[in-house]
């Protein structure tokens, strides 16, 4: 097992816990502070967005943009921690992890900027705003909301490499492998609900990984 500097390990642990916190804050805003419309009518959704702009955009910034930036730190810290035992696998995993971070950030920025533009256009041309909003939703979901295959591959690779080098508890690595498979399977249209399971599972995984990294000596 390779010894990394305490500062890198600590940075990775804090980053993992920070990601979990971002998810918790974002989800809490949607669950406890927003009464989401039951209808999928784009017009009603835009009106709901207008009435709750600050809360919705805050949640999206936490879940996507802030979390994506913090994730870069975790990806690089895990790479330094595990690379000696699985050099090539961790190179692949790290590349995928960085790509995932960029995709998540891009998805969040598209949603935030797109939402602000749609709100302005809606006052003048509701039909045009609705069309634009549908396009934004498709692009944003395609990047980071509708499927979690990229994140699933990253977590699966990291968990497998960590198990080979015995860097974390076996139960944690097995959970990460299971979570990674769920993320990969979410790309199947009929299994789209796995996205929600993957999202909640990430919170547990990030907390578990963060605590494990901070406790290691």
PDB file of N, CA, C and O in Angstrom, residues 29-60:
ATOM      1  N   UNK A  29     -33.516  20.918   0.004  1.00  0.00           N
ATOM      2  CA  UNK A  29     -34.245  22.065  -0.548  1.00  0.00           C
ATOM      3  C   UNK A  29     -35.443  21.588  -1.358  1.00  0.00           C
ATOM      4  O   UNK A  29     -36.563  22.102  -1.206  1.00  0.00           O
ATOM      5  N   UNK A  30     -35.228  20.580  -2.205  1.00  0.00           N
ATOM      6  CA  UNK A  30     -36.323  20.074  -3.036  1.00  0.00           C
ATOM      7  C   UNK A  30     -37.396  19.380  -2.195  1.00  0.00           C
ATOM      8  O   UNK A  30     -38.588  19.511  -2.469  1.00  0.00           O
ATOM      9  N   UNK A  31     -36.983  18.649  -1.164  1.00  0.00           N
ATOM     10  CA  UNK A  31     -37.933  17.857  -0.379  1.00  0.00           C
ATOM     11  C   UNK A  31     -38.716  18.703   0.623  1.00  0.00           C
ATOM     12  O   UNK A  31     -39.944  18.566   0.756  1.00  0.00           O
ATOM     13  N   UNK A  32     -38.018  19.593   1.333  1.00  0.00           N
ATOM     14  CA  UNK A  32     -38.652  20.297   2.449  1.00  0.00           C
ATOM     15  C   UNK A  32     -39.109  21.722   2.132  1.00  0.00           C
ATOM     16  O   UNK A  32     -39.967  22.256   2.827  1.00  0.00           O
ATOM     17  N   UNK A  33     -38.564  22.330   1.096  1.00  0.00           N
ATOM     18  CA  UNK A  33     -38.877  23.731   0.839  1.00  0.00           C
ATOM     19  C   UNK A  33     -39.600  23.981  -0.483  1.00  0.00           C
ATOM     20  O   UNK A  33     -40.013  25.101  -0.757  1.00  0.00           O
ATOM     21  N   UNK A  34     -39.744  22.950  -1.294  1.00  0.00           N
ATOM     22  CA  UNK A  34     -40.398  23.116  -2.591  1.00  0.00           C
ATOM     23  C   UNK A  34     -41.529  22.107  -2.751  1.00  0.00           C
ATOM     24  O   UNK A  34     -41.329  20.913  -2.523  1.00  0.00           O
ATOM     25  N   UNK A  35     -42.675  22.590  -3.125  1.00  0.00           N
ATOM     26  CA  UNK A  35     -43.828  21.736  -3.400  1.00  0.00           C
ATOM     27  C   UNK A  35     -43.900  21.523  -4.908  1.00  0.00           C
ATOM     28  O   UNK A  35     -44.568  22.258  -5.629  1.00  0.00           O
ATOM     29  N   UNK A  36     -43.177  20.506  -5.365  1.00  0.00           N
ATOM     30  CA  UNK A  36     -43.031  20.281  -6.798  1.00  0.00           C
ATOM     31  C   UNK A  36     -44.376  19.998  -7.458  1.00  0.00           C
ATOM     32  O   UNK A  36     -45.204  19.268  -6.897  1.00  0.00           O
ATOM     33  N   UNK A  37     -44.627  20.572  -8.631  1.00  0.00           N
ATOM     34  CA  UNK A  37     -45.896  20.325  -9.329  1.00  0.00           C
ATOM     35  C   UNK A  37     -46.007  18.869  -9.764  1.00  0.00           C
ATOM     36  O   UNK A  37     -45.015  18.258 -10.183  1.00  0.00           O
ATOM     37  N   UNK A  38     -47.202  18.308  -9.659  1.00  0.00           N
ATOM     38  CA  UNK A  38     -47.420  16.913 -10.044  1.00  0.00           C
ATOM     39  C   UNK A  38     -47.480  16.755 -11.564  1.00  0.00           C
ATOM     40  O   UNK A  38     -47.192  15.691 -12.095  1.00  0.00           O
ATOM     41  N   UNK A  39     -47.858  17.809 -12.247  1.00  0.00           N
ATOM     42  CA  UNK A  39     -47.980  17.756 -13.700  1.00  0.00           C
ATOM     43  C   UNK A  39     -46.625  17.979 -14.364  1.00  0.00           C
ATOM     44  O   UNK A  39     -45.756  18.689 -13.857  1.00  0.00           O
ATOM     45  N   UNK A  40     -46.439  17.347 -15.529  1.00  0.00           N
ATOM     46  CA  UNK A  40     -45.220  17.532 -16.329  1.00  0.00           C
ATOM     47  C   UNK A  40     -45.404  18.607 -17.399  1.00  0.00           C
ATOM     48  O   UNK A  40     -44.565  18.733 -18.293  1.00  0.00           O
ATOM     49  N   UNK A  41     -46.487  19.338 -17.320  1.00  0.00           N
ATOM     50  CA  UNK A  41     -46.752  20.409 -18.275  1.00  0.00           C
ATOM     51  C   UNK A  41     -45.627  21.438 -18.206  1.00  0.00           C
ATOM     52  O   UNK A  41     -45.401  22.051 -17.155  1.00  0.00           O
ATOM     53  N   UNK A  42     -44.895  21.657 -19.297  1.00  0.00           N
ATOM     54  CA  UNK A  42     -43.756  22.590 -19.283  1.00  0.00           C
ATOM     55  C   UNK A  42     -44.136  23.996 -18.820  1.00  0.00           C
ATOM     56  O   UNK A  42     -43.356  24.655 -18.135  1.00  0.00           O
ATOM     57  N   UNK A  43     -45.324  24.442 -19.199  1.00  0.00           N
ATOM     58  CA  UNK A  43     -45.753  25.788 -18.795  1.00  0.00           C
ATOM     59  C   UNK A  43     -45.877  25.887 -17.283  1.00  0.00           C
ATOM     60  O   UNK A  43     -45.425  26.865 -16.671  1.00  0.00           O
ATOM     61  N   UNK A  44     -46.486  24.878 -16.658  1.00  0.00           N
ATOM     62  CA  UNK A  44     -46.628  24.880 -15.202  1.00  0.00           C
ATOM     63  C   UNK A  44     -45.267  24.797 -14.515  1.00  0.00           C
ATOM     64  O   UNK A  44     -45.049  25.425 -13.475  1.00  0.00           O
ATOM     65  N   UNK A  45     -44.375  24.028 -15.112  1.00  0.00           N
ATOM     66  CA  UNK A  45     -43.041  23.897 -14.524  1.00  0.00           C
ATOM     67  C   UNK A  45     -42.288  25.229 -14.594  1.00  0.00           C
ATOM     68  O   UNK A  45     -41.599  25.615 -13.646  1.00  0.00           O
ATOM     69  N   UNK A  46     -42.412  25.935 -15.718  1.00  0.00           N
ATOM     70  CA  UNK A  46     -41.747  27.235 -15.843  1.00  0.00           C
ATOM     71  C   UNK A  46     -42.340  28.231 -14.843  1.00  0.00           C
ATOM     72  O   UNK A  46     -41.607  29.005 -14.215  1.00  0.00           O
ATOM     73  N   UNK A  47     -43.654  28.220 -14.687  1.00  0.00           N
ATOM     74  CA  UNK A  47     -44.289  29.104 -13.707  1.00  0.00           C
ATOM     75  C   UNK A  47     -43.816  28.768 -12.298  1.00  0.00           C
ATOM     76  O   UNK A  47     -43.591  29.667 -11.475  1.00  0.00           O
ATOM     77  N   UNK A  48     -43.668  27.478 -12.015  1.00  0.00           N
ATOM     78  CA  UNK A  48     -43.141  27.049 -10.716  1.00  0.00           C
ATOM     79  C   UNK A  48     -41.706  27.516 -10.551  1.00  0.00           C
ATOM     80  O   UNK A  48     -41.293  27.949  -9.467  1.00  0.00           O
ATOM     81  N   UNK A  49     -40.927  27.442 -11.633  1.00  0.00           N
ATOM     82  CA  UNK A  49     -39.537  27.905 -11.613  1.00  0.00           C
ATOM     83  C   UNK A  49     -39.472  29.404 -11.326  1.00  0.00           C
ATOM     84  O   UNK A  49     -38.626  29.856 -10.549  1.00  0.00           O
ATOM     85  N   UNK A  50     -40.370  30.162 -11.941  1.00  0.00           N
ATOM     86  CA  UNK A  50     -40.395  31.608 -11.725  1.00  0.00           C
ATOM     87  C   UNK A  50     -40.706  31.939 -10.269  1.00  0.00           C
ATOM     88  O   UNK A  50     -40.101  32.837  -9.670  1.00  0.00           O
ATOM     89  N   UNK A  51     -41.643  31.191  -9.684  1.00  0.00           N
ATOM     90  CA  UNK A  51     -42.049  31.449  -8.295  1.00  0.00           C
ATOM     91  C   UNK A  51     -40.997  31.011  -7.277  1.00  0.00           C
ATOM     92  O   UNK A  51     -41.008  31.478  -6.127  1.00  0.00           O
ATOM     93  N   UNK A  52     -40.106  30.101  -7.684  1.00  0.00           N
ATOM     94  CA  UNK A  52     -39.130  29.549  -6.730  1.00  0.00           C
ATOM     95  C   UNK A  52     -37.706  29.579  -7.300  1.00  0.00           C
ATOM     96  O   UNK A  52     -36.915  28.664  -7.049  1.00  0.00           O
ATOM     97  N   UNK A  53     -37.419  30.620  -8.038  1.00  0.00           N
ATOM     98  CA  UNK A  53     -36.130  30.686  -8.745  1.00  0.00           C
ATOM     99  C   UNK A  53     -34.936  30.524  -7.820  1.00  0.00           C
ATOM    100  O   UNK A  53     -34.035  29.713  -8.073  1.00  0.00           O
ATOM    101  N   UNK A  54     -34.904  31.285  -6.752  1.00  0.00           N
ATOM    102  CA  UNK A  54     -33.734  31.285  -5.870  1.00  0.00           C
ATOM    103  C   UNK A  54     -33.482  29.907  -5.263  1.00  0.00           C
ATOM    104  O   UNK A  54     -32.342  29.417  -5.257  1.00  0.00           O
ATOM    105  N   UNK A  55     -34.534  29.265  -4.774  1.00  0.00           N
ATOM    106  CA  UNK A  55     -34.368  27.954  -4.134  1.00  0.00           C
ATOM    107  C   UNK A  55     -33.946  26.888  -5.145  1.00  0.00           C
ATOM    108  O   UNK A  55     -33.036  26.098  -4.874  1.00  0.00           O
ATOM    109  N   UNK A  56     -34.602  26.866  -6.305  1.00  0.00           N
ATOM    110  CA  UNK A  56     -34.297  25.846  -7.300  1.00  0.00           C
ATOM    111  C   UNK A  56     -32.870  25.995  -7.815  1.00  0.00           C
ATOM    112  O   UNK A  56     -32.118  25.017  -7.895  1.00  0.00           O
ATOM    113  N   UNK A  57     -32.482  27.202  -8.155  1.00  0.00           N
ATOM    114  CA  UNK A  57     -31.130  27.410  -8.675  1.00  0.00           C
ATOM    115  C   UNK A  57     -30.075  27.146  -7.606  1.00  0.00           C
ATOM    116  O   UNK A  57     -28.995  26.632  -7.902  1.00  0.00           O
ATOM    117  N   UNK A  58     -30.390  27.467  -6.352  1.00  0.00           N
ATOM    118  CA  UNK A  58     -29.453  27.186  -5.254  1.00  0.00           C
ATOM    119  C   UNK A  58     -29.221  25.686  -5.122  1.00  0.00           C
ATOM    120  O   UNK A  58     -28.083  25.230  -4.957  1.00  0.00           O
ATOM    121  N   UNK A  59     -30.313  24.925  -5.196  1.00  0.00           N
ATOM    122  CA  UNK A  59     -30.197  23.473  -5.089  1.00  0.00           C
ATOM    123  C   UNK A  59     -29.377  22.906  -6.241  1.00  0.00           C
ATOM    124  O   UNK A  59     -28.508  22.044  -6.038  1.00  0.00           O
ATOM    125  N   UNK A  60     -29.615  23.384  -7.449  1.00  0.00           N
ATOM    126  CA  UNK A  60     -28.892  22.889  -8.614  1.00  0.00           C
ATOM    127  C   UNK A  60     -27.410  23.270  -8.554  1.00  0.00           C
ATOM    128  O   UNK A  60     -26.540  22.490  -8.969  1.00  0.00           O
TER     129      UNK A  60
END
